[in-house]
mmCIF file of C-alpha atoms in Angstrom:
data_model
loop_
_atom_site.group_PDB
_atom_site.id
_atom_site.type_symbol
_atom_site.label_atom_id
_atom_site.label_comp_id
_atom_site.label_asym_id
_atom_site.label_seq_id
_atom_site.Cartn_x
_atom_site.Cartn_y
_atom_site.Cartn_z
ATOM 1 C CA UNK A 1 0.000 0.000 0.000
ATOM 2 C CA UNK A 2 1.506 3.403 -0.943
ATOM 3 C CA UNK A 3 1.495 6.500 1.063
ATOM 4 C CA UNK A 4 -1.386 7.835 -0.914
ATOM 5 C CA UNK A 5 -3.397 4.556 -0.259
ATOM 6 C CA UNK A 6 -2.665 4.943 3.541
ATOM 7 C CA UNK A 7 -3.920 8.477 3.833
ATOM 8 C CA UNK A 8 -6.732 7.869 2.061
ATOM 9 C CA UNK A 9 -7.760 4.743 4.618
ATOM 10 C CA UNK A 10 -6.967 7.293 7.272
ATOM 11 C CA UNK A 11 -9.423 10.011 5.973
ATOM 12 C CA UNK A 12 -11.924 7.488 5.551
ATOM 13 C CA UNK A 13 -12.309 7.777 9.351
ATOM 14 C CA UNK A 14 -13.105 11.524 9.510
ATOM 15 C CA UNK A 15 -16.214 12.825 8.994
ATOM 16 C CA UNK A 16 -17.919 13.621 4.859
ATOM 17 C CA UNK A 17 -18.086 17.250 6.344
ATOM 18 C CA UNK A 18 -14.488 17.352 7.509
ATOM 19 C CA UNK A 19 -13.336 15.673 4.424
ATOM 20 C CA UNK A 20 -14.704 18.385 2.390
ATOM 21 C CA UNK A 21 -12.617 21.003 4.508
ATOM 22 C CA UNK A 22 -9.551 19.202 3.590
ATOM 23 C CA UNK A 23 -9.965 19.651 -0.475
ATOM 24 C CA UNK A 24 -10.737 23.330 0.566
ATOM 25 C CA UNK A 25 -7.641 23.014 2.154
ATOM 26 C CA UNK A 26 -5.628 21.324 -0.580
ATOM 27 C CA UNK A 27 -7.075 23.768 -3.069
ATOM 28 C CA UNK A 28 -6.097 26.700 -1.107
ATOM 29 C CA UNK A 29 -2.397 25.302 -0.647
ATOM 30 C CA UNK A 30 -1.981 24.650 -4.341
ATOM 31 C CA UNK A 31 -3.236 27.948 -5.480
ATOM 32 C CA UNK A 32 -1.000 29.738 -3.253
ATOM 33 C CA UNK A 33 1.647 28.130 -4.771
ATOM 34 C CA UNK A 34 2.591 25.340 -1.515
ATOM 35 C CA UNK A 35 4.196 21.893 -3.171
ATOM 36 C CA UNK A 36 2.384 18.946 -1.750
ATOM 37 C CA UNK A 37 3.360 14.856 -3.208
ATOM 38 C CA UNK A 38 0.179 13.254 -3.650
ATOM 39 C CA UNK A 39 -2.520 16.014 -2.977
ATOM 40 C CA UNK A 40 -3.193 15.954 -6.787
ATOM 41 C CA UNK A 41 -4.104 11.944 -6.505
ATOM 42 C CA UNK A 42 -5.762 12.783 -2.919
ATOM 43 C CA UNK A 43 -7.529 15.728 -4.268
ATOM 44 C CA UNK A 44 -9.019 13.999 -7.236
ATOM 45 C CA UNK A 45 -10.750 11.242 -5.353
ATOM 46 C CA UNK A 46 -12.618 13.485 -2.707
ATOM 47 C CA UNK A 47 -14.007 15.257 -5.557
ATOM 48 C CA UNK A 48 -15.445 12.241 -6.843
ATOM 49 C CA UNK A 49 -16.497 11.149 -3.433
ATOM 50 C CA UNK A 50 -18.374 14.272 -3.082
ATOM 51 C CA UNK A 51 -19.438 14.133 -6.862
ATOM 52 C CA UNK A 52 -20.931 10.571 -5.539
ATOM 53 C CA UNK A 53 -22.181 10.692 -2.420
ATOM 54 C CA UNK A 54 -23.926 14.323 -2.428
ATOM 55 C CA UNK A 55 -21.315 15.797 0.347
ATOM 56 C CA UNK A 56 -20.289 19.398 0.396
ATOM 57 C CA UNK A 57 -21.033 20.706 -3.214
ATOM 58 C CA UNK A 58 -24.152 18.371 -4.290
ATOM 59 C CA UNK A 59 -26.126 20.561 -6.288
ATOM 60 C CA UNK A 60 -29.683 18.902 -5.210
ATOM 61 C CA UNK A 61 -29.783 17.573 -2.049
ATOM 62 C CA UNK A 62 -27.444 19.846 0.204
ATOM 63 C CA UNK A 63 -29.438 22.383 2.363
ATOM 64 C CA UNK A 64 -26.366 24.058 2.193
ATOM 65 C CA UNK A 65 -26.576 24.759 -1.692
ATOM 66 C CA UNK A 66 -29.659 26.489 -1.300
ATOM 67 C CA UNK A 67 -28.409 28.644 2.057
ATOM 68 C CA UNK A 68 -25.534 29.825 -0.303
ATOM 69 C CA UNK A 69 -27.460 30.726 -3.390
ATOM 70 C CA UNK A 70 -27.517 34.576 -3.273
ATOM 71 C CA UNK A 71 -24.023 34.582 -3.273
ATOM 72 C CA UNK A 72 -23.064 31.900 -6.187
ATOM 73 C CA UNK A 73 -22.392 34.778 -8.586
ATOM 74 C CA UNK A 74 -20.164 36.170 -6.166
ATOM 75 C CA UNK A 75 -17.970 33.158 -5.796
ATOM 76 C CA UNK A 76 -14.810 32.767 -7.117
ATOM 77 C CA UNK A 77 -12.275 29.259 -7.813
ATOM 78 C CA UNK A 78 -9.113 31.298 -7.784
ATOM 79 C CA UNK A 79 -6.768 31.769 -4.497
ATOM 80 C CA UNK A 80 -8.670 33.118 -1.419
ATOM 81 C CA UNK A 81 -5.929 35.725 -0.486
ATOM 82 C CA UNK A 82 -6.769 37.564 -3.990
ATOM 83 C CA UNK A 83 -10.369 37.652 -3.263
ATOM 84 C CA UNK A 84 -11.513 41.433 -3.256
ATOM 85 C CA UNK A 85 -14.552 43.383 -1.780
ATOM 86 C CA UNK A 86 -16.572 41.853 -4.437
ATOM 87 C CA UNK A 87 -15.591 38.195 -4.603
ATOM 88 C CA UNK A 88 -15.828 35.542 -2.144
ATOM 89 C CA UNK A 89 -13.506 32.510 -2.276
ATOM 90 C CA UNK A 90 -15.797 29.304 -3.092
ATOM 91 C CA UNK A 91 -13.271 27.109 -1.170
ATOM 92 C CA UNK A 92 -14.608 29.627 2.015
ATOM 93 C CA UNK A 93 -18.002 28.189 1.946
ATOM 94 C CA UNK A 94 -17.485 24.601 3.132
ATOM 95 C CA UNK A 95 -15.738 25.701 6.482
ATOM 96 C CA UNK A 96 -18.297 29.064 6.910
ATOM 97 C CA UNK A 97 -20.631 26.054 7.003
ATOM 98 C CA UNK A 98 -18.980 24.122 9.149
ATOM 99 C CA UNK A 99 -18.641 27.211 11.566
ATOM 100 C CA UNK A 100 -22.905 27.895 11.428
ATOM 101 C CA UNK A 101 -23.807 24.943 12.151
ATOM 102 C CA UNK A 102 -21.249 23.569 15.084
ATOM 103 C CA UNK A 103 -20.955 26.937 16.394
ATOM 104 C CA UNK A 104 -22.780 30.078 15.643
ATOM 105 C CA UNK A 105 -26.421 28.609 15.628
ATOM 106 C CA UNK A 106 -25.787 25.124 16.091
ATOM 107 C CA UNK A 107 -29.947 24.410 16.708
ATOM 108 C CA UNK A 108 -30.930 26.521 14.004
ATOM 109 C CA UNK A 109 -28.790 24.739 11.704
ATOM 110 C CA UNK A 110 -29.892 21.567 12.697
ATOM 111 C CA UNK A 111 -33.600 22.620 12.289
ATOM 112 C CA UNK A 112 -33.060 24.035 8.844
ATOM 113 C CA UNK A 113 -30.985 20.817 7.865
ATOM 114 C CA UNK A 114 -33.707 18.615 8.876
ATOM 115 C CA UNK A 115 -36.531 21.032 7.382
ATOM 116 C CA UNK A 116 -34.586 21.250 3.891
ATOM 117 C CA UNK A 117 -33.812 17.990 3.224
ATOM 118 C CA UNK A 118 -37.971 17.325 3.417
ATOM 119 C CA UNK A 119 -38.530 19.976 1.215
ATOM 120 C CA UNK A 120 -36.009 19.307 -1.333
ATOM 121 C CA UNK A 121 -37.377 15.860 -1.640
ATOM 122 C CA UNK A 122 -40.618 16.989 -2.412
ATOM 123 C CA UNK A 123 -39.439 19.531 -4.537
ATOM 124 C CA UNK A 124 -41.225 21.886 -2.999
ATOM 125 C CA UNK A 125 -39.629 24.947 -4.678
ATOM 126 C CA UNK A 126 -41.445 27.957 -3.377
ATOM 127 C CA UNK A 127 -41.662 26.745 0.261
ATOM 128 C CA UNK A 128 -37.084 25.530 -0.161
ATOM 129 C CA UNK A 129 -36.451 29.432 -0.849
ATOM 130 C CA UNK A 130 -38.725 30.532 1.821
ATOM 131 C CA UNK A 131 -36.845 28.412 4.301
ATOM 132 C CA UNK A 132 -33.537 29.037 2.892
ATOM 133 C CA UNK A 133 -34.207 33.264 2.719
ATOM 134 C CA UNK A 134 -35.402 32.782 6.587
ATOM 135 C CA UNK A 135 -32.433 31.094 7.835
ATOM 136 C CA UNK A 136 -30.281 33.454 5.607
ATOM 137 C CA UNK A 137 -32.145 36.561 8.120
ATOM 138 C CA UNK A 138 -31.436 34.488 11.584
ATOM 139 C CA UNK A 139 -27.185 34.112 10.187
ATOM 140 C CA UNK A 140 -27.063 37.521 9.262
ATOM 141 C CA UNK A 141 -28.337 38.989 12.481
ATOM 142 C CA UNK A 142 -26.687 36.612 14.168
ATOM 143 C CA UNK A 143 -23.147 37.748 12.673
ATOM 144 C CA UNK A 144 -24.346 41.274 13.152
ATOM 145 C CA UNK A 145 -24.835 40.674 16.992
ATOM 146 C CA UNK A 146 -21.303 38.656 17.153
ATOM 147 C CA UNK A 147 -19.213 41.267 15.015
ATOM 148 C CA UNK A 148 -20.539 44.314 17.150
ATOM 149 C CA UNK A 149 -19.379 43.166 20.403
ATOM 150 C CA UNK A 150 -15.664 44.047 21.410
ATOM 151 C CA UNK A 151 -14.677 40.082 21.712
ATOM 152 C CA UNK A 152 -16.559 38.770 18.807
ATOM 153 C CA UNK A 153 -14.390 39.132 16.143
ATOM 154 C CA UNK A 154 -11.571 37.203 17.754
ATOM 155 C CA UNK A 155 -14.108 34.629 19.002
ATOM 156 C CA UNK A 156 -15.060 34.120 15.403
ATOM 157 C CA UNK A 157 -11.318 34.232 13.733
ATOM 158 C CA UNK A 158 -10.489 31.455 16.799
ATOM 159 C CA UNK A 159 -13.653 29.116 15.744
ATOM 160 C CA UNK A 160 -12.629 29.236 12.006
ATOM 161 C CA UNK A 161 -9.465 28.124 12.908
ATOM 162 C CA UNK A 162 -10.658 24.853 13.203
ATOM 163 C CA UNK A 163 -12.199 24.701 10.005
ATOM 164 C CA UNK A 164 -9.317 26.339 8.133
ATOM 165 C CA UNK A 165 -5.895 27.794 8.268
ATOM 166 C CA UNK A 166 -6.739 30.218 5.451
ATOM 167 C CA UNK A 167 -6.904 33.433 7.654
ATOM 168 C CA UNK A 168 -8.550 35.278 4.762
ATOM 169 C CA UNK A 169 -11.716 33.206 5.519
ATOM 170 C CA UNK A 170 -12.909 35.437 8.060
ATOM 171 C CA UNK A 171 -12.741 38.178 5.788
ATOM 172 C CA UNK A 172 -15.267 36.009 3.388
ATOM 173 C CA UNK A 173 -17.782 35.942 6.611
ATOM 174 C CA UNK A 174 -17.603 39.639 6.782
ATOM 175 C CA UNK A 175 -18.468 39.743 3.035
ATOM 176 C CA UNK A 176 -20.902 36.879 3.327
ATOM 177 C CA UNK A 177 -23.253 38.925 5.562
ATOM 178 C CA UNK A 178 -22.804 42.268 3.483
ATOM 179 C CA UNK A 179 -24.471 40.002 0.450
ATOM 180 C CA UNK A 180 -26.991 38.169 2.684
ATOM 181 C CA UNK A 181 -27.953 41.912 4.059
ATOM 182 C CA UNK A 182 -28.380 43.490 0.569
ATOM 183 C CA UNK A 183 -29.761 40.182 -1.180
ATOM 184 C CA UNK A 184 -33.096 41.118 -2.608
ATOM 185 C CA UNK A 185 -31.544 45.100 -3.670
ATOM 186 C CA UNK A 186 -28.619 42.437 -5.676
ATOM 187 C CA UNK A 187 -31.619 40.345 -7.049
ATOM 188 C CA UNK A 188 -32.898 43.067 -8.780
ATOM 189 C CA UNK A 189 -29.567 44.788 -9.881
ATOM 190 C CA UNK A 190 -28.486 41.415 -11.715
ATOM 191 C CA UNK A 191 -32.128 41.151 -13.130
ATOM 192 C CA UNK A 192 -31.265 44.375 -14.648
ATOM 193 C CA UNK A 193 -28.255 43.072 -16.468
ATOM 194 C CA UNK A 194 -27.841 41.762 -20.325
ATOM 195 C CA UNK A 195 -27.398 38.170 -19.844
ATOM 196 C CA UNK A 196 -24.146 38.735 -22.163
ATOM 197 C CA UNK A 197 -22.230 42.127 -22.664
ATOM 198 C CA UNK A 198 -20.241 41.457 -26.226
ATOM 199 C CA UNK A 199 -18.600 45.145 -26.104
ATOM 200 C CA UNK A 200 -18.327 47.661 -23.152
ATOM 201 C CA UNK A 201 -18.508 50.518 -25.467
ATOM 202 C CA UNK A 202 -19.571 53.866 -24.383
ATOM 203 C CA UNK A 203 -23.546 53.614 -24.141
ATOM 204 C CA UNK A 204 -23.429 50.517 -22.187
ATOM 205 C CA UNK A 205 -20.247 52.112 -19.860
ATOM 206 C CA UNK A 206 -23.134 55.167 -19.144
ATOM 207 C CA UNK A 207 -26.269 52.557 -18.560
ATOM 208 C CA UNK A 208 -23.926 50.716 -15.970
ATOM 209 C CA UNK A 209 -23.119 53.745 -14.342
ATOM 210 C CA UNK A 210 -26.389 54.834 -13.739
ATOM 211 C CA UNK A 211 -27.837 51.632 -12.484
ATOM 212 C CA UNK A 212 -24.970 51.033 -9.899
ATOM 213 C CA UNK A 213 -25.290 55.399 -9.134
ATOM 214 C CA UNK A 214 -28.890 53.947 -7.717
ATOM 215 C CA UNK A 215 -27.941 50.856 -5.996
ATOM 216 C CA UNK A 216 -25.127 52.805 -4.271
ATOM 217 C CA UNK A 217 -27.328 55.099 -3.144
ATOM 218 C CA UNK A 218 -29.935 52.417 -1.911
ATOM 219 C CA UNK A 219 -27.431 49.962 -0.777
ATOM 220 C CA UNK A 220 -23.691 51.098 -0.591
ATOM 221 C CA UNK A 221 -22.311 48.226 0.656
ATOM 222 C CA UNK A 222 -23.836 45.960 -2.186
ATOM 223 C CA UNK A 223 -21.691 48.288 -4.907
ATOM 224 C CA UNK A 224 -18.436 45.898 -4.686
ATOM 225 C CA UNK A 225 -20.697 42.970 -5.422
ATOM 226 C CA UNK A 226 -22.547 44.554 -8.004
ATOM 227 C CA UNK A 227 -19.434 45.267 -9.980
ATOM 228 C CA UNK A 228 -18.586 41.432 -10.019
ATOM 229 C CA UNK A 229 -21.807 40.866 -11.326
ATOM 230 C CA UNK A 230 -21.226 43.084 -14.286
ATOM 231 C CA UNK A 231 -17.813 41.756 -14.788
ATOM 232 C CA UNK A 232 -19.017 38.725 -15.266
ATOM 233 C CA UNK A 233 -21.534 39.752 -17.763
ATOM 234 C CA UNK A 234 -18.615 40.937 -19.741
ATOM 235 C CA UNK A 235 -16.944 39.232 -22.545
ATOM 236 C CA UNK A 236 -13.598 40.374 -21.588
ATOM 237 C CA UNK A 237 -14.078 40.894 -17.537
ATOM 238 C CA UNK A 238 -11.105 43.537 -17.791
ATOM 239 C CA UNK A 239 -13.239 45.885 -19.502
ATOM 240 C CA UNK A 240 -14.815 46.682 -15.767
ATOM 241 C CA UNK A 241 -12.420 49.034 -15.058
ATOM 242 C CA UNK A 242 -13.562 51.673 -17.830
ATOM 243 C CA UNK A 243 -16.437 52.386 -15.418
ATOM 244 C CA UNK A 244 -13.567 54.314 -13.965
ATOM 245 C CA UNK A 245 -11.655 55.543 -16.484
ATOM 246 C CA UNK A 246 -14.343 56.751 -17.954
ATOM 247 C CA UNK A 247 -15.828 58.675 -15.411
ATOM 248 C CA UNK A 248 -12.012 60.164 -14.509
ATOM 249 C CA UNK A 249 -11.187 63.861 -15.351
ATOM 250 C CA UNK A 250 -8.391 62.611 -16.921
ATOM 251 C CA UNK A 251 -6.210 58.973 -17.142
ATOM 252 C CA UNK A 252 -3.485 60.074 -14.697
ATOM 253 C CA UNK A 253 -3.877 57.905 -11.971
ATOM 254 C CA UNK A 254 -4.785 60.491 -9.475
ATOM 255 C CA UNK A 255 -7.589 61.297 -11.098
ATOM 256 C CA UNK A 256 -9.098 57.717 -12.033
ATOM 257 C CA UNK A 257 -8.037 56.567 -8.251
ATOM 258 C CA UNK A 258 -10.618 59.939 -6.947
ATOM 259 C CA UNK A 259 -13.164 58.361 -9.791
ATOM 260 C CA UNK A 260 -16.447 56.708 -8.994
ATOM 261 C CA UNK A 261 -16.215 52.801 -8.862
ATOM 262 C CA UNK A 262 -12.116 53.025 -8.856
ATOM 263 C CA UNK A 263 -12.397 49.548 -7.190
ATOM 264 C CA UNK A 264 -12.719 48.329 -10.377
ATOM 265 C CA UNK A 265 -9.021 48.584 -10.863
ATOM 266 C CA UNK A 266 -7.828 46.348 -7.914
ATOM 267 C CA UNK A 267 -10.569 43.984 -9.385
ATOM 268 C CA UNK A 268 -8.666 43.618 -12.827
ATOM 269 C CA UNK A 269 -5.483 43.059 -11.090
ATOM 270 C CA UNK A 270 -7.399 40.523 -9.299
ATOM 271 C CA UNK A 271 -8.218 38.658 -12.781
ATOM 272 C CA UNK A 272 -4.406 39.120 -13.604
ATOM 273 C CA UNK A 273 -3.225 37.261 -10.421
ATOM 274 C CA UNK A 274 -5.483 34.636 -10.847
ATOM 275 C CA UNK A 275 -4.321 34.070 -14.165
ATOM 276 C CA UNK A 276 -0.891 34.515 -13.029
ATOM 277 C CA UNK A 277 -2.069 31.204 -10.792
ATOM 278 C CA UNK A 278 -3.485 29.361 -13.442
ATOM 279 C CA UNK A 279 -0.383 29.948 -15.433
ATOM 280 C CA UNK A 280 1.580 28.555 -12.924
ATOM 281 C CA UNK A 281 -0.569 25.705 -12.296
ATOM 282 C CA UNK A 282 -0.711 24.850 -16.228
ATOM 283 C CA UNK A 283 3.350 24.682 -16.421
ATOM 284 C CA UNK A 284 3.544 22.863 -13.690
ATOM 285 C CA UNK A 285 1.060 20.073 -15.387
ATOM 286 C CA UNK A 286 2.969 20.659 -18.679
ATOM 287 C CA UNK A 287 -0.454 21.909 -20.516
ATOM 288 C CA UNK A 288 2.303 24.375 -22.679
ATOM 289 C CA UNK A 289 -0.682 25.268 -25.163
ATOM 290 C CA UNK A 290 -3.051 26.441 -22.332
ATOM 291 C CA UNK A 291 -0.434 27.899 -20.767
ATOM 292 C CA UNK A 292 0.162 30.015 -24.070
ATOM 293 C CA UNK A 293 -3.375 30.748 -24.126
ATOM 294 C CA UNK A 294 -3.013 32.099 -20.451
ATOM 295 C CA UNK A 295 0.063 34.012 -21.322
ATOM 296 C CA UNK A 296 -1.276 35.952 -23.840
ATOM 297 C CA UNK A 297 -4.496 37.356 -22.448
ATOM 298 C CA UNK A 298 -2.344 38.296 -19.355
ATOM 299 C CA UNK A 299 0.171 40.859 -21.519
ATOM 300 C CA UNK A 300 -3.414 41.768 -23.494
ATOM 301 C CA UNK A 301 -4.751 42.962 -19.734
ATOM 302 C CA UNK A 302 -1.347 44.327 -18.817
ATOM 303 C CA UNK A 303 -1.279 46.309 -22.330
ATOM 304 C CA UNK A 304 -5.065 47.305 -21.692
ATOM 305 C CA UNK A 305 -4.452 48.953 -18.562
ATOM 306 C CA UNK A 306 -0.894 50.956 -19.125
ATOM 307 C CA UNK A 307 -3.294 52.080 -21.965
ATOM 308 C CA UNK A 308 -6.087 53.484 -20.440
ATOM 309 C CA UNK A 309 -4.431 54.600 -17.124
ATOM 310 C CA UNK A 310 -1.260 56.948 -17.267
ATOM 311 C CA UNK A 311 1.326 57.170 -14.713
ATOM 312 C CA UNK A 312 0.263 54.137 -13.066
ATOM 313 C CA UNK A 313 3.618 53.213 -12.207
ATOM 314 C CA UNK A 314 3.683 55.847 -9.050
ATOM 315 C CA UNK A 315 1.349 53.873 -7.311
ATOM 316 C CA UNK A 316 0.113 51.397 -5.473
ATOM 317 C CA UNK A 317 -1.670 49.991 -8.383
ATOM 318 C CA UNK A 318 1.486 49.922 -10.512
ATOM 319 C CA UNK A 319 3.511 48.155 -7.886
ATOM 320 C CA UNK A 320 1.198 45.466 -7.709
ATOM 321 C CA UNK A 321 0.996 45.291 -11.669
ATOM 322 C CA UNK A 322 4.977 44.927 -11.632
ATOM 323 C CA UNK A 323 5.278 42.955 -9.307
ATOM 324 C CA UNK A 324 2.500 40.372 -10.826
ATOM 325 C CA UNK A 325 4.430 40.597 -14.499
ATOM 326 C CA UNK A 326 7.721 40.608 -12.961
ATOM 327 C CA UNK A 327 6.677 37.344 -11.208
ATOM 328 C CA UNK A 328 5.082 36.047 -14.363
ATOM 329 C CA UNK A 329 8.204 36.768 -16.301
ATOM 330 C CA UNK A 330 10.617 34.378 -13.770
ATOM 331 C CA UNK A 331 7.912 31.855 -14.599
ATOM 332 C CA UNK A 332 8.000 31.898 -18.316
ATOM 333 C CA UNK A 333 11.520 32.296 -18.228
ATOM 334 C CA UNK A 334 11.878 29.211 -15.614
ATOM 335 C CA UNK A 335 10.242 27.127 -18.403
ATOM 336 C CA UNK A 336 11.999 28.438 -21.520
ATOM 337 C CA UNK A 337 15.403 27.650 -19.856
ATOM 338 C CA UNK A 338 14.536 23.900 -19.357
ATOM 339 C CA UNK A 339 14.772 23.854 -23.487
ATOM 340 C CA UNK A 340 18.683 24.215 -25.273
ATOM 341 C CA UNK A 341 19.516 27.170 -26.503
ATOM 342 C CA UNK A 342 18.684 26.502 -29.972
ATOM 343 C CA UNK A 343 15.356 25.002 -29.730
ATOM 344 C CA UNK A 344 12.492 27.627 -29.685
ATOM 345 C CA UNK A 345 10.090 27.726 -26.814
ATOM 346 C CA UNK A 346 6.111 28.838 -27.794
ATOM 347 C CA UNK A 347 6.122 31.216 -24.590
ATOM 348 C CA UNK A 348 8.937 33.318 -25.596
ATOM 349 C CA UNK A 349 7.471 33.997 -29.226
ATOM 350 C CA UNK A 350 7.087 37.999 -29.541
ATOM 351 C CA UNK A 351 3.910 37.226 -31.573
ATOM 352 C CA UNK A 352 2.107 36.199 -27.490
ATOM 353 C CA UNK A 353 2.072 40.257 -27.278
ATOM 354 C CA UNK A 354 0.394 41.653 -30.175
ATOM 355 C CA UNK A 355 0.524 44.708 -29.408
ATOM 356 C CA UNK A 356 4.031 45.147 -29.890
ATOM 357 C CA UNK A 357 2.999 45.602 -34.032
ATOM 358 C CA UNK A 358 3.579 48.492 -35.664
ATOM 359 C CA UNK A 359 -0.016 49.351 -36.003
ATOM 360 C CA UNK A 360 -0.917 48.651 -32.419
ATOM 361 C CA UNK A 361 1.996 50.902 -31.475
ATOM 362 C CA UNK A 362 0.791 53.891 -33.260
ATOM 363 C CA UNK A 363 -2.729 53.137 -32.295
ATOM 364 C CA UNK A 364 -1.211 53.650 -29.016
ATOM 365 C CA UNK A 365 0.858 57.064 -29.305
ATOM 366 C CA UNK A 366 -2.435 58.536 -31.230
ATOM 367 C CA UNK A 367 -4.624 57.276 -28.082
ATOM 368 C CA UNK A 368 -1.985 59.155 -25.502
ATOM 369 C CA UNK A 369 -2.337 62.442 -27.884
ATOM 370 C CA UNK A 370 -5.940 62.434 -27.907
ATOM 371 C CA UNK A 371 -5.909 62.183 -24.058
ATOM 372 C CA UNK A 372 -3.589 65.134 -23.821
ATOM 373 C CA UNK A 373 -5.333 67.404 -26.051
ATOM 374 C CA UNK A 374 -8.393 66.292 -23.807
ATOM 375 C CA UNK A 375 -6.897 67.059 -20.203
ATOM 376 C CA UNK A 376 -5.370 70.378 -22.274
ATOM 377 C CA UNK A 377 -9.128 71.568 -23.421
ATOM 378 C CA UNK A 378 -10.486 70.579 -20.193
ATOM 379 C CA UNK A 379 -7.860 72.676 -17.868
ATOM 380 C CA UNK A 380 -8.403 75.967 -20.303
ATOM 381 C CA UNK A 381 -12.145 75.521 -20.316
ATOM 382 C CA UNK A 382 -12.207 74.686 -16.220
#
């Protein structure tokens, strides 16, 4: 029997619940980069453990599912610590669920369990979201009563720690009862939404800008998820960040950092970290024409945003966008050196950044002289 074999006749012991905190766990580790022999193998069969038996993500029978279901837009598969006001880490929810029903309402959770599980069965639809919405209420007010008292949040940060070593996980609670608090004013904000944006242009920057100007004012603290919902909308999620460029005096930074819905800019370095992950992960798994793939819509992001925001490089923003290409670069390089010298590698072709053509280039100097005569007509007219 090999070491894989033995762990998994060891886990076989624990709990379905507690086994589905430990792919959280695995997931977690890999995406943060942490090199573990034999989580891939141990990884793969409590998926299809869960996949069989209905445990953690079942998509019919797990009261769970149903508790969670305002929120499954919001979720995200990428690494928890990149997970921004927005976005909630999908490997967060098993443990969250853990901690409500061992330790924040423990009876209710029971109750609901119990009450769900009849429901579902019958497929009684209208009377499962009526149960689910009302148990969503006790959590929320429950969290609301724990996070307001001077000793709760270390309380809860201590409890999670049995369910997870990802400290970012409390952060995902926080979020978690932000969404469940503005639920129904998110219900109708993503009902408002194409089912498919194509092309971010102009009229359909303006229409997003007004609908989110009256959900801000209505809810405030539903904006950051309402911004994930229309990046995902989007054919190319990047384009989320024009809702602040747009509205900017200006692209120097300064002024699209003091623009309505900035956040949008951490968000696409968000996308181009998680990429930055999947690249990594792809290499690693020698998937070289997936990793290509990967490679070149990160340098089409990086090229998008120099583009659109000027100066970027004397701040915080542009530290975090060199320091995410400077990391991917020690990658790609890593894997182009395990080739000779004279054998070409796919990921170092100058063709994976297209906009290093002549034609792209110029498209780019006539873009930064259109925004100068801009800023120029705009400081003789203010």
């Amino acid at each position: 029997m090999g070491p894989v074999d033995r762990i998994w006749e060891f886990l076989q012991r624990l709990s379905p619940l507690t086994r589905s905190c430990l792919l959280s766990e695995l997931e977690r580790l890999e995406l943060s980069g942490v090199e573990m022999p034999g989580s891939a193998d141990l990884q793969a069969r409590l998926r299809a453990e869960i996949r069989n038996n209905g445990v953690g993500g079942h998509r019919t029978i797990n009261p769970s599912r149903y508790f969670f279901m305002p929120v499954e837009q919001l979720l995200i598969d990428g690494s928890p610590e990149h997970a921004n006001e927005g976005r909630i880490a999908r490997g967060s929810l098993t443990p969250i669920w853990e901690w409500i029903s061992r330790d924040l309402l423990p009876t209710m959770a029971r109750d609901y369990n119990a009450q769900m599980k009849d429901l579902i069965a019958a497929d009684k639809q209208r009377e499962i979201r009526q149960a689910a919405s009302a148990f969503q209420t006790k959590v929320t007010k429950s969290l609301e009563g724990t996070l307001a008292r001077a000793d709760g949040i270390e309380q809860v940060r201590t409890k999670l720690k049995a369910y997870t070593a990802s400290p970012s996980v409390f952060d995902d609670v926080v979020k978690l009862m932000k969404a469940l608090r503005a639920r129904e004013e998110l219900t109708k904000f993503a009902d408002s939404l194409p089912d498919r944006i194509a092309e971010f242009d102009d009229p359909q920057v303006k229409k997003m800008a007004l609908l989110l100007d009256g959900l801000r004012k209505k809810e405030p603290e539903a904006v950051p998820f309402a911004l994930t919902l229309v990046a995902k909308r989007l054919k190319e999620p990047w384009q989320v960040m024009r809702l602040a460029t747009k509205a900017a005096r200006s692209k120097n930074v300064a002024d699209v950092i003091s623009a309505p819905y900035a956040a949008t800019v951490p968000m696409v370095l968000d996308q181009l970290e998680d990429k930055r992950l999947a690249l990594r992960i792809a290499l690693k798994n020698n998937r070289v024409v997936t990793a290509k793939e990967i490679l070149t819509s990160i340098y089409d992001i990086e090229y998008a945003i120099q583009v659109r925001i000027d100066r970027i490089e004397e701040s915080e923003w542009g530290n975090r966008l060199n320091a995410i290409m400077t990391n991917t670069d020690r990658m790609v390089q890593a894997e182009i050196k395990r080739f000779p010298d004279e054998v070409g590698h796919v990921l170092g072709s100058n063709r994976l950044r297209s906009h290093r053509s002549l034609g792209d280039r110029l498209t780019y100097f006539a873009w930064k002289g259109r925004d100068a005569i801009k800023t120029a007509l705009r400081s003789a007219t203010g």
